[in-house]
Coordinates of C-alpha atoms in Angstrom, one line a residue:
M883 CA -30.5 -8.4 34.2
A884 CA -29.3 -10.7 32.1
R885 CA -28.7 -9.2 28.2
P886 CA -29.9 -11.6 25.5
T887 CA -28.2 -13.7 24.1
S888 CA -28.0 -14.9 20.2
P889 CA -26.9 -18.3 18.7
D890 CA -23.3 -15.5 18.1
Q891 CA -23.1 -14.1 20.6
I892 CA -23.1 -17.6 23.1
E893 CA -20.9 -19.2 20.4
R894 CA -18.2 -15.8 20.8
D895 CA -18.6 -16.3 24.9
L896 CA -17.9 -20.5 24.3
N897 CA -14.6 -19.5 22.1
A898 CA -13.4 -16.6 24.5
A899 CA -13.6 -19.0 27.2
Q900 CA -12.0 -21.7 25.5
V901 CA -9.1 -19.4 24.7
H902 CA -8.6 -18.2 27.5
G903 CA -9.3 -21.5 30.2
R904 CA -12.3 -20.0 31.9
W905 CA -16.0 -18.0 31.1
L906 CA -15.7 -14.1 31.0
G907 CA -17.0 -11.6 33.4
E908 CA -19.3 -8.9 31.9
D909 CA -16.7 -6.2 32.4
E910 CA -13.9 -8.6 30.5
I911 CA -15.9 -9.3 27.2
A912 CA -16.2 -5.8 26.7
Q913 CA -12.8 -5.2 27.0
L914 CA -12.3 -7.6 24.5
D915 CA -14.6 -6.3 22.5
E916 CA -13.3 -2.4 22.9
Q917 CA -9.3 -3.5 21.6
D918 CA -11.5 -5.7 18.6
R919 CA -13.0 -2.3 17.2
L920 CA -10.1 -0.5 18.2
K921 CA -7.7 -3.1 15.7
A922 CA -10.0 -2.7 13.4
L923 CA -10.4 1.0 13.2
A924 CA -6.8 0.5 13.3
S925 CA -7.2 -1.8 10.3
E926 CA -9.3 0.6 8.3
R927 CA -7.5 3.7 8.6
A928 CA -4.4 1.7 7.7
E929 CA -5.8 0.8 4.7
S930 CA -7.3 4.1 3.6
I931 CA -3.4 5.4 4.3
R932 CA -2.7 2.6 1.2
L933 CA -5.3 3.0 -0.9
R934 CA -4.4 6.8 -1.2
L935 CA -0.7 6.4 -1.6
M936 CA -1.7 3.9 -4.0
V937 CA -3.2 6.7 -5.7
L938 CA -0.3 9.2 -5.6
T939 CA 2.0 7.1 -6.8
G940 CA -0.7 6.4 -10.2
V941 CA -0.6 9.6 -10.7
C942 CA 3.3 10.6 -10.3
I943 CA 3.5 7.9 -12.5
L944 CA 1.6 9.8 -15.1
L945 CA 4.2 12.6 -14.3
P946 CA 7.9 11.9 -15.9
P947 CA 9.5 14.8 -13.2
L948 CA 7.4 12.8 -10.4
W949 CA 9.4 9.2 -10.6
P950 CA 11.5 9.6 -8.2
L951 CA 9.0 10.2 -5.6
A952 CA 6.6 7.6 -7.0
L953 CA 9.5 5.0 -6.6
A954 CA 10.3 5.6 -3.0
L955 CA 6.2 5.8 -2.9
T956 CA 6.2 2.0 -4.2
L957 CA 9.3 0.9 -2.7
Y958 CA 7.0 2.1 0.5
L959 CA 4.1 0.3 -0.7
L960 CA 6.6 -2.9 -0.4
F961 CA 8.1 -2.2 2.2
P962 CA 7.0 0.0 4.7
K963 CA 9.0 -0.7 8.1
S964 CA 12.7 -1.3 6.2
I965 CA 12.1 2.2 4.0
T966 CA 10.9 3.8 7.3
R967 CA 13.9 2.4 8.9
I968 CA 16.2 3.8 6.1
G969 CA 14.4 6.9 5.9
V970 CA 15.3 7.8 9.2
V971 CA 19.5 6.6 9.0
A972 CA 19.5 9.1 5.1
G973 CA 17.3 11.9 7.8
V974 CA 20.2 11.7 10.5
F975 CA 22.9 11.3 7.8
L976 CA 21.4 14.6 5.4
I977 CA 21.7 16.9 9.1
A978 CA 24.7 15.9 10.1
L979 CA 25.8 16.4 6.4
T980 CA 24.1 19.6 6.3
I981 CA 25.7 20.4 9.6
G982 CA 29.3 19.9 8.3
A983 CA 28.9 21.6 4.8
V984 CA 27.5 25.0 7.6
G985 CA 31.1 24.6 9.7
L986 CA 33.7 23.6 7.0
I987 CA 32.2 26.9 4.5
S988 CA 31.6 28.8 8.0
T989 CA 36.0 27.8 8.7
L990 CA 36.5 28.6 4.9
M991 CA 35.0 31.9 5.4
I992 CA 36.7 33.0 8.5
W993 CA 39.7 32.1 6.5
L994 CA 39.2 34.1 3.8
M995 CA 38.3 37.7 5.8
T996 CA 41.8 37.0 7.8
V997 CA 44.0 36.3 4.5
L998 CA 42.0 38.8 2.5
F999 CA 42.0 42.1 5.6

């Protein structure tokens, strides 16, 4: 049984046929509709997260002790990919620095214990 078609649906089917170079089947149309729905959902989710971060940044700006966090959030809102990469590199560096400091302190403690006893 044929599905009911509206002028908008016919227009969308014609545009899809022009883009793909052929008329699409029912399952292909359903798959494209699902992809569009998932893209819209991801976009909506990203916009919601962005709005929450902007509100949190505003709160951080109002409280002077939280100004470094406000700066970090502002940079993240302006440059999300770059700041994420910088954050990963800084995190790895911080972990390596911590491991090195623990190793150095342990070595110094062992040396001090041998000198004192």
